[in-house]
Amino acid sequence: MAGQVFVMNVVIVLLLVVAAAVALVLQVRHDSDTEARNRSVSVAATFANSPGIVEALRGPDPTAVLQPRAEAVRKATDVDFVVVTNPQGVRYTHPRTNRIGKTFVGNIAPALAGKTVTEEIEGTIGPLVQAIVPVKAPDGKVVGLVSAGITTENVGGVADRQLPLVLSAAAVGLALATGGTALVSRRLMRQTHGLGPHEMTRMYEHHDAVLHSVREGVLIVGGEGRLLLANDEARRLLNLPADAEGRHVGALGLPSDLAGLLASGQAATDEVHLVEDRLLAINQRPTDVRGGPAGSVATLRDSTELRALSGRAETARERLDILYAAGVGIGTSLDVTRTAEELAELAVPRFADYVTVDLFDPVLAGGQPDRAMPLRRTARSGISEDVPLYPVGGQIRYVDSSPQGRTLREGRAVLEPRLGEAPGWQAQDYERSAQVVAYGVHSLITVPLRAGSLVLGVVSFWRSVKPEPFDEDELALGEELVARAAVSIDNARRYTREHSMAVTLQRSLLPRRLPDQNALDVAYRYLPAQAGVGGDWFDVLPLSGARVALVVGDVVGHGLHAAATMGRLRTAVHNFTALDLPPDELLGLLDELLLHRYLHLEHLVHLCHALVVVHT
């Protein structure tokens, strides 16, 4: 910047010098012409009207009389020549005597008519201005001519004297420009902390980008209340005109309270002002606290948008609460139906107004889902009981065009924001669909109950009370909620399958009927545990000699493993009783068998409930 200022100053000084020199030359030329004309006319007229000039011209030797007088006048007046001629233009006088007697060079016709003539000619002594004045006798007759002339070179010497002065002034101007540039450069370096022009430009661009990118309005107001700067966010929040900068804040169409605050420059912290439909929080600080320029800086935040952001944060927190509740509230039992009911109950009313869970029939019995088979309405929950949805327990076959049908076919969630405009859903059951819409249900999300590659069924979320339809964010929440529930339902399905297999195995190992024997009258009742299939069994074994062995056993644990172990022990007891051993020896053999062959089951087996041999 300092270098540019210096170059600009040099150019200005040179232009001024050139202009001054041209003006001086023109002025000197004009003054020289004027002075030459005036001096030549004055000298010629004075000489022509001097006493004795007429008598000398009429005398016998005009040159002898007039030559000395003409030379004296020439030297006294600093003209180049004073020439006296007769009416025919023949010279009587001349500074160069060899020119006397020769014809005068110039236009003498006007002078012979009695007029004074001035003209510029190229004379024998160079370019000159000469005046020709007639010499008149007392009777008015022109008896001679007097011409006085001066060369412009002799008159123009003033320019040579003034031009050095102009050049000296130019040199002084250049010196002052150099000194001023040095001072400006030092001050700029001090104020910019040594940053060069590129660094300053980059820093300004960065600051300007930040200023206009932040989501907070910034206003800078001068001491007289005029707006100096407004970033893009401030223009948007206050709806400022394009030419706002430079105008007084009171003329920007702002509310009077806000305009008064900005014009006052007073400090303010989180003052709320209503601007159209926005509530703006204003913070303002003066800029002249530490010797800065007069004025203030104000920042503006849209508290309306902050409240909207807070609402979205609250919605996100509620959704996290739903997912947390799903993690601890779904899957508390290993029952497929109860797990489906827990999902439906948890989602109402926090996520949906009604929830239905439909599972394939084999899933309820612990089997693999079969898409060729119908679904069964396993669970339904809602804010009211009279909603015209399919009841619990009924079988359903969804058409391919329905949201549930598409979900089962494609294995992805489907969003129907407006049920009344969904012909594919209405095709499922036109009468019931019309009843559901008339009831007020207007939006639907269907999500597949997926466990790995298996689709166990479909979950439907229905909305009626809240006027806004389901959106994409809620669709994602529904998918997450169902994904967590699907794990628990699949675990319950697997448990149901294993439980059924264990019951089948156990019942196959238990005696079908009591053996024929005459020793005792026997009655029995078998009550398995409620929590799961265990390893309990009983036996009535006929022995030789009209004896009967009564056996009751229990394997600690539940499931297939306990039932299989029970079968092994029951077989061992049968074999040992066939040897007709007393009960204590038989128990000893069983203990030894467990220690050697079933050592890993040692802590699971308890076989001492009862082993009685009864003699008739």
Coordinates of C-alpha atoms in Angstrom, one line a residue:
M1 CA 0.0 0.0 0.0
A2 CA 2.8 2.4 0.9
G3 CA 4.6 1.7 -2.4
Q4 CA 1.4 2.3 -4.3
V5 CA 0.9 5.6 -2.5
F6 CA 4.5 6.6 -3.3
V7 CA 4.0 5.8 -7.0
M8 CA 0.8 7.7 -7.0
N9 CA 2.5 10.8 -5.4
V10 CA 5.3 10.6 -7.9
V11 CA 2.9 10.5 -10.8
I12 CA 0.9 13.4 -9.3
V13 CA 4.1 15.5 -8.8
L14 CA 5.3 14.8 -12.3
L15 CA 1.9 15.7 -13.8
L16 CA 1.9 18.9 -11.8
V17 CA 5.4 19.8 -12.9
V18 CA 4.6 19.1 -16.6
A19 CA 1.4 21.1 -16.3
A20 CA 3.2 23.9 -14.6
A21 CA 6.0 23.9 -17.2
V22 CA 3.5 23.9 -20.1
A23 CA 1.4 26.6 -18.5
L24 CA 4.6 28.6 -17.8
V25 CA 5.8 28.3 -21.4
L26 CA 2.4 29.3 -22.8
Q27 CA 2.1 32.1 -20.3
V28 CA 5.6 33.4 -21.0
R29 CA 4.9 33.1 -24.8
H30 CA 1.7 35.1 -24.4
D31 CA 3.4 37.6 -22.1
S32 CA 6.4 37.9 -24.4
D33 CA 4.2 38.6 -27.4
T34 CA 2.2 41.2 -25.5
E35 CA 5.3 42.9 -24.0
A36 CA 7.0 42.9 -27.4
R37 CA 4.0 44.5 -29.1
N38 CA 3.5 47.1 -26.3
R39 CA 7.2 48.0 -26.1
S40 CA 7.7 48.2 -29.9
V41 CA 4.5 50.3 -30.3
S42 CA 5.5 52.6 -27.4
V43 CA 9.1 53.1 -28.7
A44 CA 8.0 53.6 -32.3
A45 CA 5.2 56.1 -31.4
T46 CA 7.4 58.0 -29.0
F47 CA 10.1 58.3 -31.6
A48 CA 7.7 59.2 -34.4
N49 CA 6.1 62.0 -32.3
S50 CA 9.4 63.3 -30.9
P51 CA 10.4 67.0 -31.8
G52 CA 12.3 67.6 -34.9
I53 CA 11.5 64.3 -36.6
V54 CA 9.5 65.9 -39.4
E55 CA 12.2 68.5 -40.0
A56 CA 14.9 65.8 -40.1
L57 CA 12.9 63.8 -42.6
R58 CA 12.5 66.9 -44.9
G59 CA 16.2 67.8 -44.4
P60 CA 19.0 67.1 -46.9
D61 CA 20.5 64.2 -44.9
P62 CA 18.0 62.4 -42.7
T63 CA 20.4 59.6 -41.8
A64 CA 22.9 61.9 -40.3
V65 CA 20.4 63.4 -38.0
L66 CA 18.2 60.4 -37.2
Q67 CA 20.8 57.6 -37.0
P68 CA 22.4 58.7 -33.7
R69 CA 19.0 59.5 -32.2
A70 CA 17.6 56.1 -33.2
E71 CA 20.6 54.2 -31.7
A72 CA 20.3 56.1 -28.5
V73 CA 16.6 55.2 -28.2
R74 CA 17.3 51.6 -29.1
K75 CA 19.9 51.2 -26.4
A76 CA 17.8 53.1 -23.8
T77 CA 14.6 51.0 -24.4
D78 CA 16.2 47.5 -25.0
V79 CA 14.6 47.1 -28.4
D80 CA 16.5 45.4 -31.2
F81 CA 16.1 48.1 -33.7
V82 CA 14.6 51.5 -34.4
V83 CA 14.3 52.1 -38.1
V84 CA 13.1 55.3 -39.8
T85 CA 12.1 55.1 -43.5
N86 CA 10.7 57.5 -46.1
P87 CA 7.1 56.8 -47.4
Q88 CA 8.6 54.4 -50.0
G89 CA 10.1 52.2 -47.3
V90 CA 13.7 53.1 -47.8
R91 CA 15.6 52.9 -44.5
Y92 CA 17.3 56.1 -43.1
T93 CA 18.4 54.3 -39.9
H94 CA 19.3 50.7 -38.9
P95 CA 21.5 49.2 -36.1
R96 CA 23.5 47.7 -39.0
T97 CA 24.7 50.5 -41.1
N98 CA 25.0 48.4 -44.2
R99 CA 21.2 48.0 -44.1
I100 CA 20.7 51.8 -44.4
G101 CA 19.3 52.7 -47.8
K102 CA 17.7 49.4 -48.4
T103 CA 14.0 48.6 -48.5
F104 CA 12.2 48.0 -45.2
V105 CA 10.9 44.4 -44.7
G106 CA 7.3 44.6 -43.6
N107 CA 3.8 45.7 -44.5
I108 CA 3.8 49.5 -44.6
A109 CA 0.6 50.0 -46.5
P110 CA -1.6 50.5 -43.4
A111 CA 1.0 52.8 -41.9
L112 CA 0.9 55.0 -45.0
A113 CA -2.8 55.2 -44.5
G114 CA -2.2 56.7 -41.1
K115 CA -2.6 53.5 -38.9
T116 CA -0.2 51.9 -36.4
V117 CA 0.7 48.4 -37.5
T118 CA 2.1 45.5 -35.4
E119 CA 3.3 42.3 -36.9
E120 CA 5.4 39.2 -36.3
I121 CA 7.9 38.5 -39.1
E122 CA 11.1 36.6 -39.7
G123 CA 13.5 39.5 -39.9
T124 CA 17.2 39.5 -40.7
I125 CA 18.0 39.2 -37.0
G126 CA 15.5 36.4 -36.4
P127 CA 11.8 36.1 -35.3
L128 CA 10.6 39.4 -34.1
V129 CA 7.6 41.6 -33.3
Q130 CA 7.7 45.0 -34.9
A131 CA 5.5 48.1 -34.9
I132 CA 5.2 50.6 -37.7
V133 CA 4.0 54.1 -36.8
P134 CA 3.5 56.9 -39.4
V135 CA 5.2 60.2 -39.0
K136 CA 2.7 62.9 -39.9
A137 CA 3.4 66.5 -40.8
P138 CA 1.3 69.2 -39.3
D139 CA -1.0 69.1 -42.3
G140 CA -1.6 65.3 -41.7
K141 CA 0.5 64.1 -44.5
V142 CA 2.6 61.0 -43.9
V143 CA 6.2 62.1 -44.4
G144 CA 7.9 59.0 -43.1
L145 CA 7.6 55.8 -41.0
V146 CA 9.2 54.7 -37.7
S147 CA 9.5 51.0 -37.0
A148 CA 10.6 49.6 -33.6
G149 CA 11.1 45.8 -33.2
I150 CA 12.2 43.3 -30.6
T151 CA 13.0 39.7 -31.0
T152 CA 11.0 37.2 -28.9
E153 CA 14.2 35.6 -27.7
N154 CA 15.1 38.7 -25.8
V155 CA 11.6 39.0 -24.3
G156 CA 11.2 35.3 -23.4
G157 CA 14.1 35.1 -20.9
V158 CA 11.7 35.1 -18.0
A159 CA 10.8 31.4 -18.7
D160 CA 14.5 30.5 -18.3
R161 CA 14.5 32.1 -14.9
Q162 CA 11.2 30.6 -13.7
L163 CA 11.7 27.0 -15.0
P164 CA 14.4 26.1 -12.4
L165 CA 12.1 27.3 -9.7
V166 CA 9.4 24.9 -10.9
L167 CA 11.8 22.0 -11.1
S168 CA 13.0 22.8 -7.6
A169 CA 9.5 22.8 -6.3
A170 CA 9.0 19.4 -8.0
A171 CA 12.1 18.0 -6.3
V172 CA 10.8 19.2 -2.9
G173 CA 7.4 17.6 -3.6
L174 CA 9.1 14.3 -4.5
A175 CA 11.1 14.5 -1.3
L176 CA 8.0 15.1 0.8
A177 CA 6.2 12.3 -1.0
T178 CA 9.1 9.9 -0.2
G179 CA 9.2 11.0 3.4
G180 CA 5.4 10.7 3.8
T181 CA 5.4 7.3 2.2
A182 CA 8.1 6.1 4.6
L183 CA 6.1 7.4 7.6
V184 CA 2.9 5.7 6.3
S185 CA 4.8 2.5 5.7
R186 CA 6.2 2.5 9.3
R187 CA 2.7 3.2 10.7
L188 CA 1.1 0.5 8.6
M189 CA 3.8 -2.1 9.6
R190 CA 3.2 -1.1 13.3
Q191 CA -0.6 -1.4 13.0
T192 CA -0.6 -4.7 10.9
H193 CA 2.2 -6.3 13.1
G194 CA 4.4 -6.8 10.2
L195 CA 1.9 -8.6 8.0
G196 CA 2.4 -8.2 4.3
P197 CA -0.3 -7.4 1.7
H198 CA -1.0 -11.1 0.9
E199 CA -1.3 -12.0 4.6
M200 CA -3.6 -9.0 5.2
T201 CA -5.7 -10.0 2.2
R202 CA -6.0 -13.6 3.3
M203 CA -6.8 -12.6 6.9
Y204 CA -9.5 -10.2 5.6
E205 CA -11.0 -12.9 3.4
H206 CA -11.1 -15.3 6.3
H207 CA -12.6 -12.8 8.7
D208 CA -15.2 -11.8 6.1
A209 CA -16.0 -15.5 5.4
V210 CA -16.5 -16.1 9.2
L211 CA -18.5 -12.9 9.6
H212 CA -21.0 -13.9 6.9
S213 CA -21.1 -17.6 7.7
V214 CA -21.9 -17.6 11.4
R215 CA -25.5 -18.3 12.4
E216 CA -25.6 -15.2 14.6
G217 CA -26.4 -11.7 13.4
V218 CA -23.7 -9.1 13.8
L219 CA -24.3 -5.3 13.6
I220 CA -21.7 -2.5 13.9
V221 CA -23.2 0.9 14.6
G222 CA -21.2 4.2 14.5
G223 CA -21.2 6.8 17.2
E224 CA -23.8 8.9 15.3
G225 CA -26.2 5.9 15.1
R226 CA -25.5 5.0 11.5
L227 CA -25.2 1.3 10.5
L228 CA -21.6 0.6 9.4
L229 CA -21.8 -3.2 8.9
A230 CA -24.4 -6.0 8.9
N231 CA -23.6 -9.6 8.2
D232 CA -25.9 -11.9 6.2
E233 CA -27.6 -13.4 9.2
A234 CA -28.4 -10.0 10.6
R235 CA -29.9 -8.9 7.3
R236 CA -32.0 -12.1 7.3
L237 CA -33.2 -11.8 10.9
L238 CA -34.0 -8.1 10.6
N239 CA -35.1 -8.1 6.9
L240 CA -32.8 -5.2 6.2
P241 CA -32.9 -3.4 2.8
A242 CA -30.0 -3.8 0.4
D243 CA -28.7 -0.2 1.0
A244 CA -29.0 -0.5 4.8
E245 CA -25.3 0.2 5.5
G246 CA -24.6 3.9 5.9
R247 CA -28.2 4.8 7.0
H248 CA -29.3 5.7 10.5
V249 CA -30.7 2.7 12.4
G250 CA -33.9 4.7 13.0
A251 CA -34.6 4.7 9.2
L252 CA -34.3 1.0 8.7
G253 CA -37.9 0.1 9.6
L254 CA -37.0 -1.6 12.8
P255 CA -39.2 -1.7 15.9
S256 CA -38.8 1.5 17.9
D257 CA -37.4 -0.3 21.0
L258 CA -34.8 -2.2 19.0
A259 CA -33.8 0.9 17.0
G260 CA -33.5 2.9 20.2
L261 CA -31.2 0.3 21.8
L262 CA -29.0 0.2 18.7
A263 CA -28.7 3.9 18.4
S264 CA -28.0 4.4 22.1
G265 CA -24.9 2.2 22.1
Q266 CA -25.7 1.1 25.7
A267 CA -24.5 -2.3 26.9
A268 CA -27.2 -5.0 26.8
T269 CA -27.2 -8.7 27.7
D270 CA -29.8 -11.1 26.2
E271 CA -32.5 -8.5 25.8
V272 CA -35.4 -10.1 24.0
H273 CA -37.1 -8.0 21.2
L274 CA -40.0 -9.0 18.9
V275 CA -39.2 -8.4 15.2
E276 CA -42.1 -9.5 13.0
D277 CA -42.6 -13.1 14.1
R278 CA -39.2 -13.6 15.6
L279 CA -38.0 -13.3 19.2
L280 CA -34.4 -12.0 19.0
A281 CA -32.0 -12.1 21.9
I282 CA -29.8 -9.0 21.7
N283 CA -26.3 -8.5 23.2
Q284 CA -24.6 -5.1 22.7
R285 CA -21.3 -3.7 23.8
P286 CA -19.8 -0.2 23.2
T287 CA -16.5 0.0 21.2
D288 CA -15.0 3.0 22.8
V289 CA -14.3 1.4 26.2
R290 CA -10.5 1.1 25.6
G291 CA -10.0 4.0 23.4
G292 CA -11.6 2.5 20.3
P293 CA -13.8 4.4 17.9
A294 CA -17.2 5.6 19.0
G295 CA -20.0 3.1 18.4
S296 CA -21.2 -0.3 19.4
V297 CA -21.3 -3.9 18.3
A298 CA -24.5 -5.9 18.6
T299 CA -25.1 -9.7 18.2
L300 CA -28.6 -11.2 17.5
R301 CA -29.8 -14.8 18.1
D302 CA -33.1 -16.1 17.0
S303 CA -34.6 -17.6 20.2
T304 CA -37.5 -18.9 18.1
E305 CA -35.2 -21.2 16.2
L306 CA -33.5 -22.1 19.4
R307 CA -36.8 -23.3 20.8
A308 CA -37.3 -25.3 17.6
L309 CA -33.9 -26.9 18.1
S310 CA -34.7 -27.6 21.7
G311 CA -38.0 -29.3 20.6
R312 CA -36.1 -31.5 18.2
A313 CA -33.6 -32.4 21.0
E314 CA -36.5 -33.2 23.3
T315 CA -38.0 -35.5 20.6
A316 CA -34.6 -37.2 20.2
R317 CA -34.4 -37.7 23.9
E318 CA -37.9 -39.2 24.0
R319 CA -37.0 -41.6 21.2
L320 CA -33.9 -42.7 23.1
D321 CA -36.1 -43.3 26.2
I322 CA -38.4 -45.5 24.1
L323 CA -35.4 -47.5 22.9
Y324 CA -34.0 -47.8 26.4
A325 CA -37.4 -49.0 27.7
A326 CA -37.6 -51.5 24.8
G327 CA -34.2 -52.9 25.9
V328 CA -35.3 -53.5 29.5
G329 CA -39.0 -54.1 28.9
I330 CA -39.2 -56.4 26.0
G331 CA -38.2 -60.1 26.4
T332 CA -38.8 -60.5 30.1
S333 CA -40.2 -64.0 29.5
L334 CA -39.5 -66.7 27.0
D335 CA -43.0 -66.7 25.7
V336 CA -43.5 -65.7 22.1
T337 CA -47.0 -64.2 22.6
R338 CA -46.1 -62.4 25.8
T339 CA -43.0 -60.8 24.1
A340 CA -45.2 -59.6 21.2
E341 CA -47.6 -58.1 23.7
E342 CA -44.7 -56.3 25.5
L343 CA -43.7 -54.7 22.2
A344 CA -47.3 -53.5 21.5
E345 CA -47.8 -52.2 25.0
L346 CA -44.5 -50.3 25.1
A347 CA -45.1 -48.4 21.8
V348 CA -48.5 -47.1 22.9
P349 CA -49.0 -44.2 23.3
R350 CA -45.4 -42.9 23.2
F351 CA -44.8 -43.8 19.6
A352 CA -48.1 -44.9 18.1
D353 CA -51.8 -44.8 19.0
Y354 CA -52.3 -48.5 18.0
V355 CA -49.8 -51.3 17.5
T356 CA -50.5 -54.8 16.0
V357 CA -48.2 -57.8 15.9
D358 CA -48.8 -60.5 13.3
L359 CA -46.7 -63.7 13.4
F360 CA -46.7 -66.8 11.2
D361 CA -48.5 -69.7 12.9
P362 CA -45.4 -72.0 13.1
V363 CA -43.5 -69.2 15.0
L364 CA -45.9 -69.5 17.8
A365 CA -45.1 -73.2 18.2
G366 CA -41.4 -72.6 17.9
G367 CA -41.1 -73.6 14.3
Q368 CA -39.6 -71.9 11.2
P369 CA -41.8 -69.3 9.5
D370 CA -43.5 -70.4 6.4
R371 CA -44.6 -67.5 4.1
A372 CA -47.1 -69.8 2.4
M373 CA -49.1 -70.0 5.7
P374 CA -51.3 -67.2 7.0
L375 CA -50.3 -64.9 9.8
R376 CA -52.0 -64.8 13.2
R377 CA -52.9 -61.6 15.0
T378 CA -50.7 -62.2 18.1
A379 CA -50.9 -58.9 20.0
R380 CA -52.8 -55.6 19.7
S381 CA -52.6 -52.6 21.9
G382 CA -54.0 -49.1 21.6
I383 CA -55.5 -46.1 23.3
S384 CA -59.0 -47.5 22.9
E385 CA -60.5 -51.0 22.4
D386 CA -63.1 -50.2 19.8
V387 CA -60.8 -49.5 16.9
P388 CA -61.9 -51.6 13.9
L389 CA -58.7 -53.5 13.4
Y390 CA -58.4 -57.3 13.1
P391 CA -58.9 -58.8 16.5
V392 CA -56.3 -60.9 18.4
G393 CA -56.2 -64.6 17.5
G394 CA -57.6 -64.2 14.0
Q395 CA -55.8 -65.5 10.9
I396 CA -54.8 -62.9 8.2
R397 CA -53.6 -63.2 4.7
Y398 CA -52.3 -59.9 3.4
V399 CA -52.6 -59.0 -0.3
D400 CA -49.3 -58.1 -2.1
S401 CA -50.4 -54.5 -2.6
S402 CA -51.0 -53.8 1.1
P403 CA -48.2 -52.2 3.1
Q404 CA -47.9 -55.4 5.2
G405 CA -47.7 -57.5 2.1
R406 CA -45.0 -55.4 0.6
T407 CA -43.1 -55.5 3.9
L408 CA -43.2 -59.3 4.0
R409 CA -42.4 -59.7 0.3
E410 CA -39.5 -57.2 0.2
G411 CA -38.3 -57.5 3.8
R412 CA -38.2 -53.7 4.4
A413 CA -40.2 -51.2 6.3
V414 CA -43.0 -49.3 4.5
L415 CA -44.4 -45.8 5.4
E416 CA -47.9 -44.8 4.4
P417 CA -48.3 -41.2 5.6
R418 CA -51.9 -40.9 4.3
L419 CA -53.9 -44.1 4.6
G420 CA -57.0 -42.5 3.0
E421 CA -55.0 -42.1 -0.3
A422 CA -53.4 -45.5 -0.3
P423 CA -55.3 -47.8 -2.7
G424 CA -53.0 -50.7 -2.1
W425 CA -53.9 -50.8 1.6
Q426 CA -57.6 -50.4 0.9
A427 CA -57.5 -53.5 -1.4
Q428 CA -56.8 -55.6 1.6
D429 CA -60.4 -55.2 2.9
Y430 CA -62.4 -52.3 1.5
E431 CA -65.1 -52.4 4.1
R432 CA -62.8 -52.6 7.1
S433 CA -60.4 -50.1 5.5
A434 CA -63.2 -47.6 5.2
Q435 CA -64.1 -48.2 8.9
V436 CA -60.5 -47.6 10.0
V437 CA -60.2 -44.4 8.1
A438 CA -63.6 -43.2 9.3
Y439 CA -62.4 -44.0 12.9
G440 CA -59.6 -41.5 12.5
V441 CA -56.6 -43.6 11.7
H442 CA -54.6 -41.7 9.1
S443 CA -51.0 -42.9 9.0
L444 CA -49.2 -46.3 9.1
I445 CA -45.8 -47.8 9.4
T446 CA -45.2 -51.5 8.8
V447 CA -41.9 -53.1 9.8
P448 CA -40.8 -56.7 9.3
L449 CA -39.9 -58.8 12.3
R450 CA -36.6 -60.0 11.0
A451 CA -34.3 -62.4 12.9
G452 CA -31.2 -62.9 10.7
S453 CA -32.5 -64.1 7.3
L454 CA -35.9 -65.2 8.8
V455 CA -39.0 -62.9 8.7
L456 CA -41.1 -64.0 11.6
G457 CA -44.0 -61.6 10.9
V458 CA -44.9 -57.9 10.6
V459 CA -45.5 -55.1 13.1
S460 CA -47.9 -52.3 12.3
F461 CA -47.9 -48.9 14.0
W462 CA -51.1 -46.8 13.5
R463 CA -51.6 -43.1 14.2
S464 CA -54.9 -41.4 14.8
V465 CA -54.8 -38.7 17.6
K466 CA -51.7 -36.8 16.5
P467 CA -52.6 -34.9 13.3
E468 CA -49.1 -35.1 11.8
P469 CA -48.4 -38.2 9.7
F470 CA -45.4 -40.5 10.4
D471 CA -42.2 -39.2 8.9
E472 CA -38.9 -40.7 7.8
D473 CA -37.3 -40.2 11.3
E474 CA -40.2 -42.1 12.9
L475 CA -39.8 -44.8 10.3
A476 CA -36.2 -45.3 11.4
L477 CA -37.3 -45.4 15.1
G478 CA -39.9 -48.0 14.3
E479 CA -37.3 -50.2 12.5
E480 CA -34.9 -49.9 15.5
L481 CA -37.7 -50.7 18.0
V482 CA -38.9 -53.8 16.1
A483 CA -35.3 -54.9 15.5
R484 CA -34.7 -55.1 19.3
A485 CA -38.0 -56.9 19.8
A486 CA -37.3 -59.4 17.0
V487 CA -34.3 -60.7 18.9
S488 CA -36.4 -61.4 22.0
I489 CA -39.2 -63.0 19.9
D490 CA -36.7 -65.2 18.1
N491 CA -35.2 -66.3 21.5
A492 CA -38.7 -67.1 22.8
R493 CA -39.4 -69.1 19.6
R494 CA -36.2 -71.1 20.0
Y495 CA -36.9 -71.7 23.6
T496 CA -40.5 -72.9 22.7
R497 CA -39.0 -75.2 20.1
E498 CA -36.5 -76.7 22.6
H499 CA -39.1 -76.9 25.3
S500 CA -41.5 -78.8 23.0
M501 CA -38.7 -81.2 22.1
A502 CA -37.8 -81.7 25.7
V503 CA -41.4 -82.4 26.7
T504 CA -41.7 -84.9 23.8
L505 CA -38.4 -86.6 24.8
Q506 CA -39.4 -86.8 28.5
R507 CA -42.8 -88.2 27.8
S508 CA -41.3 -90.7 25.5
L509 CA -39.0 -91.9 28.3
L510 CA -41.6 -92.0 31.0
P511 CA -43.6 -95.3 31.4
R512 CA -46.6 -95.5 29.1
R513 CA -48.5 -97.7 31.7
L514 CA -47.8 -99.5 34.9
P515 CA -46.5 -103.0 34.6
D516 CA -48.7 -106.0 35.6
Q517 CA -47.9 -107.2 39.2
N518 CA -49.9 -108.6 42.0
A519 CA -47.9 -107.3 45.0
L520 CA -49.3 -103.8 45.3
D521 CA -52.2 -101.7 44.3
V522 CA -50.4 -98.6 42.8
A523 CA -51.8 -95.2 41.9
Y524 CA -49.7 -92.3 40.5
R525 CA -49.9 -88.7 39.4
Y526 CA -47.1 -86.9 37.5
L527 CA -46.9 -83.1 37.8
P528 CA -43.9 -81.6 35.8
A529 CA -42.4 -78.3 36.8
Q530 CA -44.0 -75.1 35.5
A531 CA -40.8 -73.3 34.6
G532 CA -39.6 -75.9 32.1
V533 CA -39.1 -79.6 31.4
G534 CA -36.8 -81.2 34.0
G535 CA -35.3 -84.6 34.7
D536 CA -38.0 -86.0 37.1
W537 CA -39.2 -89.6 36.7
F538 CA -40.8 -92.5 38.6
D539 CA -41.0 -96.2 38.0
V540 CA -42.8 -99.3 39.3
L541 CA -40.6 -102.4 38.7
P542 CA -41.7 -106.0 39.3
L543 CA -39.1 -108.1 41.0
S544 CA -38.8 -111.8 41.6
G545 CA -40.3 -113.3 44.6
A546 CA -43.5 -111.2 44.6
R547 CA -41.6 -108.1 45.2
V548 CA -41.9 -104.6 43.7
A549 CA -39.3 -101.7 43.4
L550 CA -40.7 -98.2 43.6
V551 CA -38.3 -95.6 42.1
V552 CA -38.5 -91.7 42.1
G553 CA -35.6 -89.7 40.6
D554 CA -34.7 -86.1 39.8
V555 CA -31.9 -84.7 37.6
V556 CA -31.2 -81.1 38.5
G557 CA -31.7 -78.8 35.5
H558 CA -34.2 -78.3 32.7
G559 CA -34.4 -78.9 29.0
L560 CA -33.2 -81.6 26.6
H561 CA -30.0 -82.3 28.5
A562 CA -31.8 -83.0 31.8
A563 CA -34.4 -85.2 30.0
A564 CA -31.7 -87.2 28.2
T565 CA -29.8 -87.7 31.5
M566 CA -32.9 -88.8 33.1
G567 CA -33.4 -91.5 30.4
R568 CA -29.9 -92.8 31.0
L569 CA -30.3 -93.1 34.7
R570 CA -33.7 -94.7 34.4
T571 CA -32.2 -97.3 32.1
A572 CA -29.4 -97.9 34.6
V573 CA -31.9 -98.4 37.4
H574 CA -33.8 -101.0 35.3
N575 CA -30.6 -102.9 34.6
F576 CA -29.4 -102.8 38.2
T577 CA -32.8 -103.9 39.6
A578 CA -32.7 -106.9 37.3
L579 CA -29.7 -108.1 39.3
D580 CA -31.9 -108.2 42.4
L581 CA -29.6 -106.0 44.4
P582 CA -30.7 -104.4 47.7
P583 CA -31.4 -100.6 47.5
D584 CA -28.2 -99.5 49.2
E585 CA -26.0 -101.5 46.8
L586 CA -28.0 -100.3 43.8
L587 CA -27.5 -96.7 44.9
G588 CA -23.8 -97.3 45.3
L589 CA -23.6 -98.7 41.8
L590 CA -25.5 -95.6 40.4
D591 CA -23.1 -93.3 42.3
E592 CA -20.1 -95.2 40.9
L593 CA -21.6 -95.0 37.4
L594 CA -22.0 -91.3 37.7
L595 CA -18.5 -90.8 39.0
H596 CA -16.9 -92.7 36.1
R597 CA -19.2 -92.3 33.1
Y598 CA -21.0 -89.1 33.9
L599 CA -18.5 -87.2 36.0
H600 CA -19.3 -83.9 34.2
L601 CA -22.9 -84.3 35.3
E602 CA -22.0 -85.0 38.9
H603 CA -23.1 -81.7 40.3
L604 CA -26.3 -81.9 38.3
V605 CA -27.6 -85.2 39.5
H606 CA -29.6 -85.8 42.7
L607 CA -30.9 -89.4 43.0
C608 CA -32.0 -89.9 46.5
H609 CA -35.6 -88.9 46.6
A610 CA -36.8 -92.4 47.1
L611 CA -35.8 -95.9 46.2
V612 CA -37.9 -98.5 48.0
V613 CA -38.1 -102.2 47.6
V614 CA -41.4 -103.6 48.9
H615 CA -41.8 -107.3 49.8
T616 CA -45.2 -108.9 49.9

